[in-house]
Amino acid sequence: MTATATGSGAGTSRAGLGVTALWLGPALALIVGVVLYPAVELVRASTSDYSITGLRKGAAGADNYRRVLEHPDLSTVLLNTVVWVAAVLVLSIVISLGLAQLMSKEFFGRRLLRWAVIVPWAASLVITARLFMLLLDYNYGILNQVLLSAGIVDTPVDFLGDDRFTMPSMIGVGTFVTLPFTAYVLLAGLKGIPDDVYEAARMDGASPWQAYTRITLPLLRPALMVATVLNIIYVFNSFPIVYTLNDRNPGFAHDTTITFMYKLAFKSAEKSVGMSAAAGVFNVLLILVVVLAYLRISNWKEATDA
Amino acid sequence: MSTTSIARPAASGPAGRTAGPAVQRPRGYRRVRPYVLSVAGLAVAALFALPYVVMLLDALRPSGDVLATPPSFLPREWQWGTFGTILSDARFLSWLKSSLLVASVSTVVVLVVAVPAAYFTARYRFRGRTAFLLLVLATQMFSPTALVVGIYREFFQLNLVNTYMALILTNAAFNLAFAIWILQGFFASIPQEIEEAAHLDGCGRFGTLWRVMLPLTLPGLVTTVTFTFIAAWNEYVVALTLIQDDARKPLTVGISSYVTGYEQNWDQLFAASVIAIVPVVILFAAIEKHLVGGLTAGAVK
Amino acid sequence: MNKRFAAAAAAIGGFALTLTACGGGTGAGTAGGGSASSGAAEKVTSIKLVAAEYSKENTAAFWTKFAEAYKAKTGITLEVQVVSWNDIDQQSSTMVQNNNPPDILNLNVYASYAKDDLLWSADDVLSDAVKSDLLPNFVKSGTYEGKMYGMPDLSSARALFYNKDLFAKAGIAAPPKTWDEFVTDAKKISALGDGTVGYAMPLGPEEAQAEYSIWMFNNGGDWKTDGKWSINSPQNVETLKFLKDLSVTQKVTQNNPGKTNRTDGAFALFQSGKAGMVVGFSPLAATLDKDGKVSYGTAAMPTKDGGEPSTYGVTDYLMAFKKPGNQEAVKAFYDLYYSPDQVNTFIKNEGFLPVTQSGLEVFASDTKLTTYLDTLTGAKLTPTDDPGWDRVKLAVQQSIGAAVAPDGDPQAVLDSLQKQAESGS
């Protein structure tokens, strides 16, 4: 091993190509071997002309991309996606900050709390989505039953069929299933902050709020960043919640880019895997732009280089 | 604010294991604090568990009662046999076995591959470091739904369709990003001095990583294991496409059988789903205490 | 990206790049190949069936036993993959995209596959005895451009289910025969209160085309008339307006029928005893019998003016892909499947209706099925023999629901569907 701790900056070392390949090789092999090839296939599919059966009939050039861009529901879908991603992301980060704090404290029942929080994560999204479909239904939904008997509403609320409530319902469930992951990443971050830092703050006479904003939040930054970046991607690509809660609604009124992509291939009159692949490529580019923008705004390189 | 300038590890070992942040609070609050926290914690726990309590109750009533209008919270008629039916169903047990196998091995593969990569990215400057981290992140941006056609083609050509190996490789590859990113952050936040001390004690690079760094990143490792296991446990579309034999299907794919457009066994679907949560919670319960570990230097001997 | 980094990545990922290079050409079989090539090809030793899952208990179990019988009879292995109905479109598309279709595929459409020249026709793989045993209306719906490609695996027919208790409570003596009677009866049931609705109408995406077809057929309408699309014919517009009125004006349906699916919506309501009527089929009857909570009757659909009712029939298909050397194996598959022991067992287990003359005779003894069997041979189907329908059906599922909303426009929706159908075929 040639590299020694002689590095510049914050004490990192420089490494040559051979060493790099040794440490990163397995990861690169997996990524290139398993992810890259299908990604290339996706691009190839997006420039191909397919029959409704999936049979490739020839090259399509940019036709699929054009048809996606000209799709009458595209603007609705994009708007839905922005609302969905922004709302779920913000809600889950904000709530998780509190939740992680709570989970990090020592109290009777903490273990129970930690186990309970893991459950929505442990249950598969497909099942959780189906479960909430039952809970939120107009006729047999238990939530409506509760609201009715508590006198909060006079008639049931059509959470999944009424256009005013569909997106908020999806966002609620989407946030609920995103919380465990986010809270645990933040909890791990909190636990990475050494206790003596707080000790020092206490000596300096900092109030709890000051300690939180001046010490906890800045030190939590790497964890927050990981949680945010990955959540952007996961929420963008979150399929089961949007698809299942929305599957009674005709058309694309409440679809996001990912369910739009799926419906283009299998559920709508377009039934075109080429168009769907083009939408898939757009989806990746969209995520890429959002993530890069976020990384730039949040000074990601500075944070990870530190 | 730079991470390393603040993070001065407690060299005292056990002392580092004290309760979370201890900062000045008003006197009165101190006294009621344990109770307030307990009440809040249990309330939040109930909130998270509640939908799944409904799920459990749905597993304990006849299928026809699950979608009954008006709904009832408790079953109108208790039906205790569903869990027994599920657990004695050979098909269900084989799905459970497939899921356990695929999720466990995928998790191990991710750890073996991600730990060196994360450590290296955190500790070394090398050309393409940023590119590597972004490449890893980019793998997450492709939804498996979009890639499944190419994945099928690839494994078909490798003659790995209908094998666990294909699922393990795919799960490992698609979950690397999280592992590398989060572990990278943890490694980076461990002060260089600790590592240098280990070096002076004669540990090699790998020795330092194994004996010193890994124990220090336990919270990160626990999070990674939890995340990867759950992601692999819940993966659906790739398994659906790559697995042909019923016996090799994982739970997620198998349990879609319980409710079709022609025959609905809601009770069995939810009983199976409840059982499917159990291994994850058990795994989590087993490793959860390490989340408390925090940054202690006690591991350096 | 840095050059040296890229080089290293390329070297490590070398095997994947090799794959990329040969990505286009390989794949088992030549899905589009002509039938003439099959004679020269080596005979296959195994074939693959992708089967749709009708029920957990029966589908996989049946095909496993079937594969054993097939192996014993022919020496050929039958690989079975059972896929849920929700996913089977995606799975079949993935396989076709990779030039690796199964030998036999169980699906609810076939004509597009026939149009793409992917399938064996009945002339190639069905023995005469089998062909003459199939019910004529299913042969017709399975025939594309003069040749039969869509071999029916089972069938179903719809009937009007009514809740006897609610009918008695509302003082209705017999199920309605005309649309006017239907509205009157539905109003009486809705008036019972306590969340009861006269008619549970699922026009959400799951099965909108089925629900609409039934009403359409019983107003003398059809999707195609004399070989031409007639989606926006006056009587079809009248039918859709009637359905919208049921919800918006008469208020005899459940909330939001355009956003209600069949399985977890309309059926669930009827199973709860909260709906006076619903259009159902034999699997619903089986569920109701199992629950034992709703006392129900079945009747023919009401027609607009009390004329002869039409039955809406549905069949799914077992189609065979042309692959080198699989013709004999496929033929043996059909021979075995259509042997009375097999096909009737499958259909009986799943609770559906027969597709053969001999099956009709076997099932005739089951009095529960009389309502359906009497009308099965005359049942009308959707135009599954037109590849254009495969697209129109999806368009219908995604748009009919919007037409019955309070601000919905049945004429505009049907006009747009008509336009879409005409431009597609």
mmCIF file of C-alpha atoms in Angstrom, chain C residues 14 24 38 66 99 104 169-170 194 218 221 224 278 287 289 316 324 328-329 343 348 354 404 414:
data_model
loop_
_atom_site.group_PDB
_atom_site.id
_atom_site.type_symbol
_atom_site.label_atom_id
_atom_site.label_comp_id
_atom_site.label_asym_id
_atom_site.label_seq_id
_atom_site.Cartn_x
_atom_site.Cartn_y
_atom_site.Cartn_z
ATOM 1 C CA GLY C 14 -15.501 -5.076 -19.614
ATOM 2 C CA GLY C 24 -29.324 -6.623 -30.361
ATOM 3 C CA SER C 38 -40.242 -24.850 -38.315
ATOM 4 C CA PHE C 66 -51.015 -30.363 -16.163
ATOM 5 C CA ASN C 99 -37.182 -11.819 -28.624
ATOM 6 C CA ILE C 104 -47.825 -20.402 -24.860
ATOM 7 C CA LYS C 169 -87.779 -4.452 1.744
ATOM 8 C CA ALA C 170 -88.383 -2.033 -1.100
ATOM 9 C CA ASP C 194 -78.662 3.694 5.635
ATOM 10 C CA ASN C 218 -78.790 -3.985 -24.312
ATOM 11 C CA GLY C 221 -75.519 -0.744 -29.761
ATOM 12 C CA LYS C 224 -68.358 -2.070 -34.363
ATOM 13 C CA VAL C 278 -74.698 -5.018 -9.691
ATOM 14 C CA THR C 287 -67.584 -15.363 -3.305
ATOM 15 C CA ASP C 289 -71.849 -18.166 -1.547
ATOM 16 C CA ASP C 316 -59.413 -15.217 -22.382
ATOM 17 C CA PRO C 324 -38.399 -22.990 -34.336
ATOM 18 C CA GLU C 328 -45.460 -30.337 -32.485
ATOM 19 C CA ALA C 329 -45.015 -29.548 -28.817
ATOM 20 C CA VAL C 343 -60.209 -28.034 -19.770
ATOM 21 C CA LYS C 348 -64.698 -25.743 -12.893
ATOM 22 C CA PRO C 354 -66.956 -23.721 -20.673
ATOM 23 C CA VAL C 404 -70.200 10.082 -16.061
ATOM 24 C CA LEU C 414 -67.403 8.868 -27.383
#
